PDB file of C-alpha atoms in Angstrom:
ATOM      1  CA  UNK A   1      19.915   5.542  -2.644  1.00 34.00           C
ATOM      2  CA  UNK A   2      22.830   3.851  -0.853  1.00 37.00           C
ATOM      3  CA  UNK A   3      25.099   6.784  -1.687  1.00 41.00           C
ATOM      4  CA  UNK A   4      22.503   9.234  -0.334  1.00 37.00           C
ATOM      5  CA  UNK A   5      22.185   7.313   2.943  1.00 37.00           C
ATOM      6  CA  UNK A   6      25.969   7.162   3.328  1.00 45.00           C
ATOM      7  CA  UNK A   7      26.233  10.889   2.639  1.00 45.00           C
ATOM      8  CA  UNK A   8      23.700  11.679   5.364  1.00 37.00           C
ATOM      9  CA  UNK A   9      25.515   9.286   7.728  1.00 45.00           C
ATOM     10  CA  UNK A  10      28.855  10.920   6.926  1.00 46.00           C
ATOM     11  CA  UNK A  11      27.601  14.436   7.664  1.00 44.00           C
ATOM     12  CA  UNK A  12      25.839  13.332  10.852  1.00 40.00           C
ATOM     13  CA  UNK A  13      28.904  11.653  12.317  1.00 46.00           C
ATOM     14  CA  UNK A  14      31.257  14.426  11.250  1.00 45.00           C
ATOM     15  CA  UNK A  15      29.129  17.081  12.899  1.00 36.00           C
ATOM     16  CA  UNK A  16      28.442  15.028  16.020  1.00 37.00           C
ATOM     17  CA  UNK A  17      31.714  16.026  17.677  1.00 40.00           C
ATOM     18  CA  UNK A  18      34.223  13.537  16.281  1.00 44.00           C
ATOM     19  CA  UNK A  19      37.755  14.460  17.334  1.00 53.00           C
ATOM     20  CA  UNK A  20      40.561  14.526  14.762  1.00 59.00           C
ATOM     21  CA  UNK A  21      43.136  14.412  17.570  1.00 79.00           C
ATOM     22  CA  UNK A  22      42.551  10.689  18.091  1.00 92.00           C
ATOM     23  CA  UNK A  23      42.639   9.738  14.413  1.00 96.00           C
ATOM     24  CA  UNK A  24      45.603  10.506  12.161  1.00 96.00           C
ATOM     25  CA  UNK A  25      45.277  10.124   8.401  1.00 97.00           C
ATOM     26  CA  UNK A  26      48.162  10.726   5.996  1.00 97.00           C
ATOM     27  CA  UNK A  27      49.059  12.211   3.641  1.00 97.00           C
ATOM     28  CA  UNK A  28      46.803  15.276   3.700  1.00 96.00           C
ATOM     29  CA  UNK A  29      47.318  15.899  -0.036  1.00 96.00           C
ATOM     30  CA  UNK A  30      48.769  13.871  -2.886  1.00 97.00           C
ATOM     31  CA  UNK A  31      49.152  14.096  -6.672  1.00 97.00           C
ATOM     32  CA  UNK A  32      49.358  11.055  -8.919  1.00 97.00           C
ATOM     33  CA  UNK A  33      49.615  10.501 -12.656  1.00 96.00           C
ATOM     34  CA  UNK A  34      47.181   8.209 -14.508  1.00 96.00           C
ATOM     35  CA  UNK A  35      48.057   4.540 -13.979  1.00 96.00           C
ATOM     36  CA  UNK A  36      49.957   5.128 -10.734  1.00 96.00           C
ATOM     37  CA  UNK A  37      49.133   3.795  -7.267  1.00 96.00           C
ATOM     38  CA  UNK A  38      48.279   5.839  -4.192  1.00 97.00           C
ATOM     39  CA  UNK A  39      48.625   4.557  -0.628  1.00 98.00           C
ATOM     40  CA  UNK A  40      46.773   6.211   2.247  1.00 98.00           C
ATOM     41  CA  UNK A  41      47.337   5.475   5.931  1.00 98.00           C
ATOM     42  CA  UNK A  42      45.122   5.705   9.005  1.00 98.00           C
ATOM     43  CA  UNK A  43      46.031   5.123  12.654  1.00 97.00           C
ATOM     44  CA  UNK A  44      44.026   5.816  15.824  1.00 97.00           C
ATOM     45  CA  UNK A  45      44.685   5.895  19.553  1.00 96.00           C
ATOM     46  CA  UNK A  46      41.204   4.992  20.807  1.00 96.00           C
ATOM     47  CA  UNK A  47      41.257   2.036  23.246  1.00 95.00           C
ATOM     48  CA  UNK A  48      39.238  -1.047  22.243  1.00 95.00           C
ATOM     49  CA  UNK A  49      38.284   0.316  18.799  1.00 97.00           C
ATOM     50  CA  UNK A  50      39.090  -2.202  16.066  1.00 96.00           C
ATOM     51  CA  UNK A  51      37.163  -1.247  12.931  1.00 97.00           C
ATOM     52  CA  UNK A  52      38.166   1.180  10.158  1.00 98.00           C
ATOM     53  CA  UNK A  53      35.945   2.072   7.204  1.00 98.00           C
ATOM     54  CA  UNK A  54      37.270   3.813   4.094  1.00 98.00           C
ATOM     55  CA  UNK A  55      35.166   6.320   2.113  1.00 98.00           C
ATOM     56  CA  UNK A  56      35.640   8.229  -1.111  1.00 96.00           C
ATOM     57  CA  UNK A  57      33.905  11.569  -1.635  1.00 95.00           C
ATOM     58  CA  UNK A  58      33.844  12.845  -5.215  1.00 89.00           C
ATOM     59  CA  UNK A  59      33.793  16.491  -6.294  1.00 83.00           C
ATOM     60  CA  UNK A  60      30.029  16.223  -6.729  1.00 83.00           C
ATOM     61  CA  UNK A  61      29.723  15.420  -3.031  1.00 85.00           C
ATOM     62  CA  UNK A  62      28.762  11.769  -3.485  1.00 87.00           C
ATOM     63  CA  UNK A  63      30.126   9.461  -0.822  1.00 91.00           C
ATOM     64  CA  UNK A  64      31.122   5.897  -1.631  1.00 95.00           C
ATOM     65  CA  UNK A  65      32.058   3.149   0.835  1.00 97.00           C
ATOM     66  CA  UNK A  66      35.209   1.404  -0.400  1.00 97.00           C
ATOM     67  CA  UNK A  67      35.374  -1.268   2.295  1.00 97.00           C
ATOM     68  CA  UNK A  68      36.378  -1.808   5.896  1.00 97.00           C
ATOM     69  CA  UNK A  69      38.831  -3.577   8.146  1.00 97.00           C
ATOM     70  CA  UNK A  70      37.886  -5.501  11.272  1.00 97.00           C
ATOM     71  CA  UNK A  71      41.092  -5.912  13.254  1.00 97.00           C
ATOM     72  CA  UNK A  72      43.478  -7.306  10.577  1.00 96.00           C
ATOM     73  CA  UNK A  73      40.752  -8.732   8.295  1.00 97.00           C
ATOM     74  CA  UNK A  74      39.934  -6.725   5.134  1.00 97.00           C
ATOM     75  CA  UNK A  75      36.478  -6.537   3.540  1.00 97.00           C
ATOM     76  CA  UNK A  76      36.551  -4.453   0.324  1.00 96.00           C
ATOM     77  CA  UNK A  77      33.262  -3.610  -1.362  1.00 96.00           C
ATOM     78  CA  UNK A  78      32.359  -5.607  -4.463  1.00 93.00           C
ATOM     79  CA  UNK A  79      33.472  -3.996  -7.702  1.00 90.00           C
ATOM     80  CA  UNK A  80      35.858  -1.566  -5.992  1.00 91.00           C
ATOM     81  CA  UNK A  81      39.486  -1.627  -7.123  1.00 89.00           C
ATOM     82  CA  UNK A  82      41.267  -1.117  -3.794  1.00 95.00           C
ATOM     83  CA  UNK A  83      43.439  -3.122  -1.420  1.00 96.00           C
ATOM     84  CA  UNK A  84      43.387  -2.790   2.376  1.00 97.00           C
ATOM     85  CA  UNK A  85      46.172  -3.995   4.647  1.00 97.00           C
ATOM     86  CA  UNK A  86      47.482  -3.616   8.183  1.00 98.00           C
ATOM     87  CA  UNK A  87      45.215  -3.559  11.197  1.00 98.00           C
ATOM     88  CA  UNK A  88      42.350  -1.463  12.587  1.00 97.00           C
ATOM     89  CA  UNK A  89      43.397  -2.074  16.184  1.00 97.00           C
ATOM     90  CA  UNK A  90      44.552   0.726  18.482  1.00 96.00           C
ATOM     91  CA  UNK A  91      47.899   2.288  17.461  1.00 97.00           C
ATOM     92  CA  UNK A  92      48.148   0.003  14.420  1.00 97.00           C
ATOM     93  CA  UNK A  93      48.365   1.285  10.818  1.00 98.00           C
ATOM     94  CA  UNK A  94      45.623   0.569   8.314  1.00 98.00           C
ATOM     95  CA  UNK A  95      46.413   1.244   4.641  1.00 98.00           C
ATOM     96  CA  UNK A  96      44.283   1.778   1.571  1.00 98.00           C
ATOM     97  CA  UNK A  97      45.872   1.255  -1.853  1.00 97.00           C
ATOM     98  CA  UNK A  98      44.205   2.458  -5.032  1.00 95.00           C
ATOM     99  CA  UNK A  99      45.871   1.118  -8.170  1.00 92.00           C
ATOM    100  CA  UNK A 100      45.754   2.036 -11.851  1.00 93.00           C
ATOM    101  CA  UNK A 101      44.390   5.473 -11.050  1.00 95.00           C
ATOM    102  CA  UNK A 102      42.312   7.346 -13.603  1.00 93.00           C
ATOM    103  CA  UNK A 103      40.770  10.876 -13.503  1.00 92.00           C
ATOM    104  CA  UNK A 104      37.698   9.509 -11.714  1.00 91.00           C
ATOM    105  CA  UNK A 105      40.031   8.616  -8.865  1.00 93.00           C
ATOM    106  CA  UNK A 106      40.367  12.309  -7.998  1.00 95.00           C
ATOM    107  CA  UNK A 107      38.486  12.729  -4.720  1.00 96.00           C
ATOM    108  CA  UNK A 108      38.809  13.187  -0.974  1.00 97.00           C
ATOM    109  CA  UNK A 109      39.327   9.929   0.917  1.00 97.00           C
ATOM    110  CA  UNK A 110      38.371   9.465   4.571  1.00 97.00           C
ATOM    111  CA  UNK A 111      38.971   6.776   7.124  1.00 97.00           C
ATOM    112  CA  UNK A 112      36.368   6.251   9.833  1.00 97.00           C
ATOM    113  CA  UNK A 113      37.256   4.564  13.117  1.00 97.00           C
ATOM    114  CA  UNK A 114      34.317   2.924  14.889  1.00 95.00           C
ATOM    115  CA  UNK A 115      33.129   0.374  17.386  1.00 94.00           C
ATOM    116  CA  UNK A 116      29.629  -1.078  17.500  1.00 90.00           C
ATOM    117  CA  UNK A 117      27.281   1.042  19.675  1.00 91.00           C
ATOM    118  CA  UNK A 118      29.979   3.686  20.222  1.00 93.00           C
ATOM    119  CA  UNK A 119      30.694   7.050  18.638  1.00 94.00           C
ATOM    120  CA  UNK A 120      32.582   7.027  15.339  1.00 95.00           C
ATOM    121  CA  UNK A 121      35.587   9.227  14.498  1.00 96.00           C
ATOM    122  CA  UNK A 122      36.700  10.485  11.076  1.00 95.00           C
ATOM    123  CA  UNK A 123      40.245  11.170   9.965  1.00 95.00           C
ATOM    124  CA  UNK A 124      41.234  14.549   8.516  1.00 94.00           C
ATOM    125  CA  UNK A 125      40.861  13.326   4.949  1.00 96.00           C
ATOM    126  CA  UNK A 126      43.273  12.969   2.030  1.00 97.00           C
ATOM    127  CA  UNK A 127      42.780  15.044  -1.096  1.00 97.00           C
ATOM    128  CA  UNK A 128      43.964  12.964  -4.070  1.00 97.00           C
ATOM    129  CA  UNK A 129      44.243  14.442  -7.555  1.00 97.00           C
ATOM    130  CA  UNK A 130      44.997  12.385 -10.643  1.00 97.00           C
ATOM    131  CA  UNK A 131      46.852  14.874 -12.823  1.00 97.00           C
ATOM    132  CA  UNK A 132      46.073  15.693 -16.409  1.00 96.00           C
ATOM    133  CA  UNK A 133      49.384  14.981 -18.244  1.00 94.00           C
ATOM    134  CA  UNK A 134      48.676  17.901 -20.595  1.00 95.00           C
ATOM    135  CA  UNK A 135      48.535  20.516 -17.825  1.00 96.00           C
ATOM    136  CA  UNK A 136      51.548  21.778 -15.872  1.00 96.00           C
ATOM    137  CA  UNK A 137      51.329  22.168 -12.105  1.00 97.00           C
ATOM    138  CA  UNK A 138      51.041  25.940 -11.680  1.00 98.00           C
ATOM    139  CA  UNK A 139      50.717  28.116  -8.538  1.00 98.00           C
ATOM    140  CA  UNK A 140      48.098  30.895  -8.467  1.00 98.00           C
ATOM    141  CA  UNK A 141      48.335  34.565  -9.299  1.00 98.00           C
ATOM    142  CA  UNK A 142      46.724  36.567  -6.496  1.00 98.00           C
ATOM    143  CA  UNK A 143      45.205  40.042  -6.620  1.00 98.00           C
ATOM    144  CA  UNK A 144      43.152  42.027  -4.099  1.00 98.00           C
ATOM    145  CA  UNK A 145      40.456  44.340  -5.472  1.00 96.00           C
ATOM    146  CA  UNK A 146      39.213  47.402  -3.621  1.00 90.00           C
ATOM    147  CA  UNK A 147      35.493  48.116  -3.101  1.00 86.00           C
ATOM    148  CA  UNK A 148      33.630  49.408  -6.131  1.00 75.00           C
ATOM    149  CA  UNK A 149      32.450  53.019  -6.095  1.00 70.00           C
ATOM    150  CA  UNK A 150      28.847  51.885  -6.495  1.00 66.00           C
ATOM    151  CA  UNK A 151      29.125  49.662  -3.437  1.00 62.00           C
ATOM    152  CA  UNK A 152      30.546  52.528  -1.404  1.00 52.00           C
ATOM    153  CA  UNK A 153      27.741  54.871  -2.468  1.00 51.00           C
ATOM    154  CA  UNK A 154      25.035  52.286  -1.813  1.00 49.00           C
ATOM    155  CA  UNK A 155      26.417  51.400   1.595  1.00 50.00           C
ATOM    156  CA  UNK A 156      26.708  55.019   2.639  1.00 49.00           C
ATOM    157  CA  UNK A 157      23.089  55.602   1.641  1.00 50.00           C
ATOM    158  CA  UNK A 158      21.985  52.592   3.689  1.00 55.00           C
ATOM    159  CA  UNK A 159      24.027  53.734   6.631  1.00 55.00           C
ATOM    160  CA  UNK A 160      26.090  50.524   6.717  1.00 57.00           C
ATOM    161  CA  UNK A 161      29.589  50.633   8.106  1.00 80.00           C
ATOM    162  CA  UNK A 162      31.398  47.959   6.066  1.00 89.00           C
ATOM    163  CA  UNK A 163      33.377  47.709   2.835  1.00 93.00           C
ATOM    164  CA  UNK A 164      34.099  44.543   0.839  1.00 95.00           C
ATOM    165  CA  UNK A 165      37.555  43.629  -0.444  1.00 97.00           C
ATOM    166  CA  UNK A 166      37.806  40.798  -2.959  1.00 97.00           C
ATOM    167  CA  UNK A 167      40.761  38.428  -3.315  1.00 98.00           C
ATOM    168  CA  UNK A 168      40.979  36.697  -6.695  1.00 98.00           C
ATOM    169  CA  UNK A 169      43.349  33.761  -7.255  1.00 98.00           C
ATOM    170  CA  UNK A 170      43.614  32.583 -10.856  1.00 98.00           C
ATOM    171  CA  UNK A 171      45.624  30.411 -13.218  1.00 98.00           C
ATOM    172  CA  UNK A 172      46.468  27.545 -10.855  1.00 98.00           C
ATOM    173  CA  UNK A 173      46.401  23.775 -11.318  1.00 98.00           C
ATOM    174  CA  UNK A 174      45.335  21.616  -9.617  1.00 97.00           C
ATOM    175  CA  UNK A 175      42.894  22.976  -7.054  1.00 97.00           C
ATOM    176  CA  UNK A 176      44.783  22.257  -3.814  1.00 97.00           C
ATOM    177  CA  UNK A 177      44.493  25.731  -2.266  1.00 97.00           C
ATOM    178  CA  UNK A 178      43.560  27.482   0.984  1.00 97.00           C
ATOM    179  CA  UNK A 179      42.903  31.221   1.391  1.00 98.00           C
ATOM    180  CA  UNK A 180      43.885  33.377   4.394  1.00 97.00           C
ATOM    181  CA  UNK A 181      43.512  37.103   5.194  1.00 98.00           C
ATOM    182  CA  UNK A 182      45.624  39.430   7.312  1.00 98.00           C
ATOM    183  CA  UNK A 183      45.113  43.062   8.334  1.00 97.00           C
ATOM    184  CA  UNK A 184      48.360  44.846   9.194  1.00 96.00           C
ATOM    185  CA  UNK A 185      50.001  41.460   9.797  1.00 95.00           C
ATOM    186  CA  UNK A 186      47.284  40.076  12.073  1.00 96.00           C
ATOM    187  CA  UNK A 187      45.266  37.013  11.029  1.00 97.00           C
ATOM    188  CA  UNK A 188      41.580  37.688  10.486  1.00 96.00           C
ATOM    189  CA  UNK A 189      38.702  35.247  10.053  1.00 95.00           C
ATOM    190  CA  UNK A 190      35.686  37.361  11.012  1.00 94.00           C
ATOM    191  CA  UNK A 191      33.957  38.781   7.950  1.00 95.00           C
ATOM    192  CA  UNK A 192      35.662  36.339   5.565  1.00 97.00           C
ATOM    193  CA  UNK A 193      33.657  34.431   2.938  1.00 97.00           C
ATOM    194  CA  UNK A 194      35.595  32.126   0.589  1.00 98.00           C
ATOM    195  CA  UNK A 195      34.202  30.034  -2.273  1.00 97.00           C
ATOM    196  CA  UNK A 196      33.449  26.477  -1.182  1.00 93.00           C
ATOM    197  CA  UNK A 197      35.579  25.141  -4.018  1.00 93.00           C
ATOM    198  CA  UNK A 198      37.753  26.422  -6.838  1.00 96.00           C
ATOM    199  CA  UNK A 199      36.099  26.643 -10.259  1.00 96.00           C
ATOM    200  CA  UNK A 200      37.835  25.302 -13.332  1.00 95.00           C
ATOM    201  CA  UNK A 201      37.986  27.798 -16.190  1.00 95.00           C
ATOM    202  CA  UNK A 202      39.525  26.098 -19.207  1.00 95.00           C
ATOM    203  CA  UNK A 203      42.588  24.189 -18.030  1.00 96.00           C
ATOM    204  CA  UNK A 204      43.164  26.147 -14.853  1.00 98.00           C
ATOM    205  CA  UNK A 205      41.300  27.030 -11.667  1.00 98.00           C
ATOM    206  CA  UNK A 206      39.999  30.200 -10.063  1.00 98.00           C
ATOM    207  CA  UNK A 207      38.827  30.949  -6.517  1.00 98.00           C
ATOM    208  CA  UNK A 208      37.637  34.128  -4.798  1.00 98.00           C
ATOM    209  CA  UNK A 209      37.427  35.237  -1.194  1.00 98.00           C
ATOM    210  CA  UNK A 210      35.705  38.290   0.234  1.00 98.00           C
ATOM    211  CA  UNK A 211      36.631  40.298   3.335  1.00 97.00           C
ATOM    212  CA  UNK A 212      34.202  42.739   4.967  1.00 95.00           C
ATOM    213  CA  UNK A 213      36.032  45.455   6.916  1.00 94.00           C
ATOM    214  CA  UNK A 214      34.808  48.392   9.026  1.00 92.00           C
ATOM    215  CA  UNK A 215      34.838  51.816   7.391  1.00 89.00           C
ATOM    216  CA  UNK A 216      37.340  53.139   9.901  1.00 90.00           C
ATOM    217  CA  UNK A 217      39.854  50.479   8.819  1.00 93.00           C
ATOM    218  CA  UNK A 218      39.359  50.914   5.082  1.00 93.00           C
ATOM    219  CA  UNK A 219      39.621  54.680   5.529  1.00 91.00           C
ATOM    220  CA  UNK A 220      42.922  54.366   7.393  1.00 93.00           C
ATOM    221  CA  UNK A 221      45.598  55.392   4.933  1.00 93.00           C
ATOM    222  CA  UNK A 222      48.463  52.880   4.846  1.00 92.00           C
ATOM    223  CA  UNK A 223      46.647  50.024   6.605  1.00 95.00           C
ATOM    224  CA  UNK A 224      47.528  46.817   4.711  1.00 97.00           C
ATOM    225  CA  UNK A 225      44.956  44.178   3.752  1.00 98.00           C
ATOM    226  CA  UNK A 226      46.762  41.030   2.594  1.00 98.00           C
ATOM    227  CA  UNK A 227      45.341  37.879   1.021  1.00 98.00           C
ATOM    228  CA  UNK A 228      47.530  34.766   0.942  1.00 98.00           C
ATOM    229  CA  UNK A 229      46.765  31.611  -1.014  1.00 98.00           C
ATOM    230  CA  UNK A 230      48.524  28.416   0.057  1.00 98.00           C
ATOM    231  CA  UNK A 231      49.118  26.002  -2.826  1.00 98.00           C
ATOM    232  CA  UNK A 232      50.371  22.418  -2.686  1.00 97.00           C
ATOM    233  CA  UNK A 233      52.733  21.835  -5.615  1.00 96.00           C
ATOM    234  CA  UNK A 234      53.135  18.081  -5.076  1.00 94.00           C
ATOM    235  CA  UNK A 235      56.201  18.358  -2.848  1.00 94.00           C
ATOM    236  CA  UNK A 236      55.517  21.274  -0.530  1.00 95.00           C
ATOM    237  CA  UNK A 237      53.040  24.043   0.195  1.00 96.00           C
ATOM    238  CA  UNK A 238      53.974  27.385  -1.353  1.00 97.00           C
ATOM    239  CA  UNK A 239      52.339  30.753  -0.741  1.00 98.00           C
ATOM    240  CA  UNK A 240      51.273  33.507  -3.118  1.00 98.00           C
ATOM    241  CA  UNK A 241      49.966  36.840  -1.855  1.00 98.00           C
ATOM    242  CA  UNK A 242      48.276  40.004  -2.988  1.00 98.00           C
ATOM    243  CA  UNK A 243      47.604  43.135  -0.954  1.00 97.00           C
ATOM    244  CA  UNK A 244      46.023  46.559  -0.966  1.00 96.00           C
ATOM    245  CA  UNK A 245      46.367  49.597   1.313  1.00 95.00           C
ATOM    246  CA  UNK A 246      43.627  51.532   3.024  1.00 93.00           C
ATOM    247  CA  UNK A 247      42.773  54.943   1.595  1.00 89.00           C
ATOM    248  CA  UNK A 248      42.337  58.420   2.949  1.00 82.00           C
ATOM    249  CA  UNK A 249      38.873  58.919   4.397  1.00 72.00           C
ATOM    250  CA  UNK A 250      36.328  61.271   2.825  1.00 70.00           C
ATOM    251  CA  UNK A 251      36.829  64.869   3.951  1.00 51.00           C
ATOM    252  CA  UNK A 252      40.340  64.177   5.186  1.00 46.00           C
ATOM    253  CA  UNK A 253      41.889  66.524   2.597  1.00 47.00           C
ATOM    254  CA  UNK A 254      39.522  69.324   3.629  1.00 43.00           C
ATOM    255  CA  UNK A 255      40.364  68.792   7.287  1.00 40.00           C
ATOM    256  CA  UNK A 256      44.070  68.666   6.492  1.00 43.00           C
ATOM    257  CA  UNK A 257      43.795  71.859   4.406  1.00 44.00           C
ATOM    258  CA  UNK A 258      41.993  73.603   7.224  1.00 46.00           C
ATOM    259  CA  UNK A 259      44.660  72.429   9.644  1.00 40.00           C
ATOM    260  CA  UNK A 260      47.411  73.687   7.361  1.00 43.00           C
ATOM    261  CA  UNK A 261      45.711  77.083   7.042  1.00 56.00           C
ATOM    262  CA  UNK A 262      45.364  77.351  10.814  1.00 51.00           C
ATOM    263  CA  UNK A 263      49.006  76.327  11.257  1.00 50.00           C
ATOM    264  CA  UNK A 264      50.148  78.829   8.636  1.00 64.00           C
ATOM    265  CA  UNK A 265      48.136  81.607  10.229  1.00 62.00           C
ATOM    266  CA  UNK A 266      49.594  80.701  13.596  1.00 55.00           C
ATOM    267  CA  UNK A 267      53.110  80.907  12.144  1.00 64.00           C
ATOM    268  CA  UNK A 268      52.428  84.326  10.645  1.00 59.00           C
ATOM    269  CA  UNK A 269      50.987  85.578  13.920  1.00 66.00           C
ATOM    270  CA  UNK A 270      54.006  84.230  15.778  1.00 64.00           C
ATOM    271  CA  UNK A 271      56.430  85.975  13.399  1.00 61.00           C
ATOM    272  CA  UNK A 272      54.540  89.264  13.770  1.00 60.00           C
ATOM    273  CA  UNK A 273      54.670  88.977  17.550  1.00 66.00           C
ATOM    274  CA  UNK A 274      58.413  88.255  17.443  1.00 72.00           C
ATOM    275  CA  UNK A 275      58.951  91.257  15.158  1.00 65.00           C
ATOM    276  CA  UNK A 276      56.947  93.515  17.448  1.00 70.00           C
ATOM    277  CA  UNK A 277      58.885  92.219  20.458  1.00 71.00           C
ATOM    278  CA  UNK A 278      62.179  93.005  18.743  1.00 67.00           C
ATOM    279  CA  UNK A 279      61.034  96.537  17.851  1.00 75.00           C
ATOM    280  CA  UNK A 280      59.816  97.085  21.388  1.00 66.00           C
ATOM    281  CA  UNK A 281      63.109  95.773  22.772  1.00 69.00           C
ATOM    282  CA  UNK A 282      65.120  98.117  20.554  1.00 65.00           C
ATOM    283  CA  UNK A 283      62.942 101.040  21.621  1.00 64.00           C
ATOM    284  CA  UNK A 284      63.413 100.213  25.300  1.00 63.00           C
ATOM    285  CA  UNK A 285      67.194  99.972  24.906  1.00 65.00           C
ATOM    286  CA  UNK A 286      67.267 103.267  23.027  1.00 65.00           C
ATOM    287  CA  UNK A 287      65.111 104.920  25.701  1.00 62.00           C
ATOM    288  CA  UNK A 288      67.329 103.637  28.533  1.00 62.00           C
ATOM    289  CA  UNK A 289      70.481 104.890  26.785  1.00 65.00           C
ATOM    290  CA  UNK A 290      68.912 108.252  26.124  1.00 59.00           C
ATOM    291  CA  UNK A 291      67.822 108.645  29.732  1.00 62.00           C
ATOM    292  CA  UNK A 292      71.303 107.715  30.934  1.00 66.00           C
ATOM    293  CA  UNK A 293      72.824 110.314  28.590  1.00 64.00           C
ATOM    294  CA  UNK A 294      70.449 113.042  29.765  1.00 63.00           C
ATOM    295  CA  UNK A 295      71.169 112.255  33.412  1.00 60.00           C
ATOM    296  CA  UNK A 296      74.918 112.551  32.830  1.00 57.00           C
ATOM    297  CA  UNK A 297      74.593 115.978  31.263  1.00 55.00           C
ATOM    298  CA  UNK A 298      72.550 117.264  34.207  1.00 55.00           C
ATOM    299  CA  UNK A 299      75.174 116.063  36.721  1.00 53.00           C
ATOM    300  CA  UNK A 300      77.858 117.942  34.845  1.00 50.00           C
TER     301      UNK A 300
END
């Protein structure tokens, strides 16, 4: 019941207009091995605010209060294995240390800056993964799939004007990824639907993202649709991409064939006209020479 209330509170405050620009939480992502210690930091620039609460949100969405700091005094929750240090005052650093990490320590951690009877502000969050020692950190393999023929037929029957491209990223561990789309080098967010979270299949993860594009773009031969997956490898963020090109629109070959036939006919007509012009020119020259010769004989 307490977890449910905290979860509702978390969502309410986060949606209420809290500004990340005034609260800075680091690092954004971190990997740790079992038994290691992770240290998270939170600092804010809000005048007269002096309280920081720390929360842990598990992969199931449950939110747990770990404790809070009031100025430089720490108040961890009972039964929670964390240490809080520093200060919650403006421009001071508050730290959260989690020791002897185990797989259940994998979660997203948030700091919340508040003052009684005033609006609260969340940090950006820190995604912490406690690694499985039997699995190697591996970036994803990315592939973009074109629309199925059945989808195309169904959409044309319904009169819809969109096609769906699917980006599939597979074989990565852990699940620290973000998906982005580009069309001919331009970022695109409209029409994008990405899975809320990666799904673990065996040892590794998989995530999909879908992009709905207008028919005119899909049926533009050579237009490039690129899907990029950003993956944090523990030291830096690396990128893996897949792409697909637009195809020739229906009827384009018929139109092109008709155009080629018209062009060919025009060429033939032009050659015939040139040939006739040459014949006519030769005839005129011959006639002029003949008339000149006849005139000379008469003068003699």
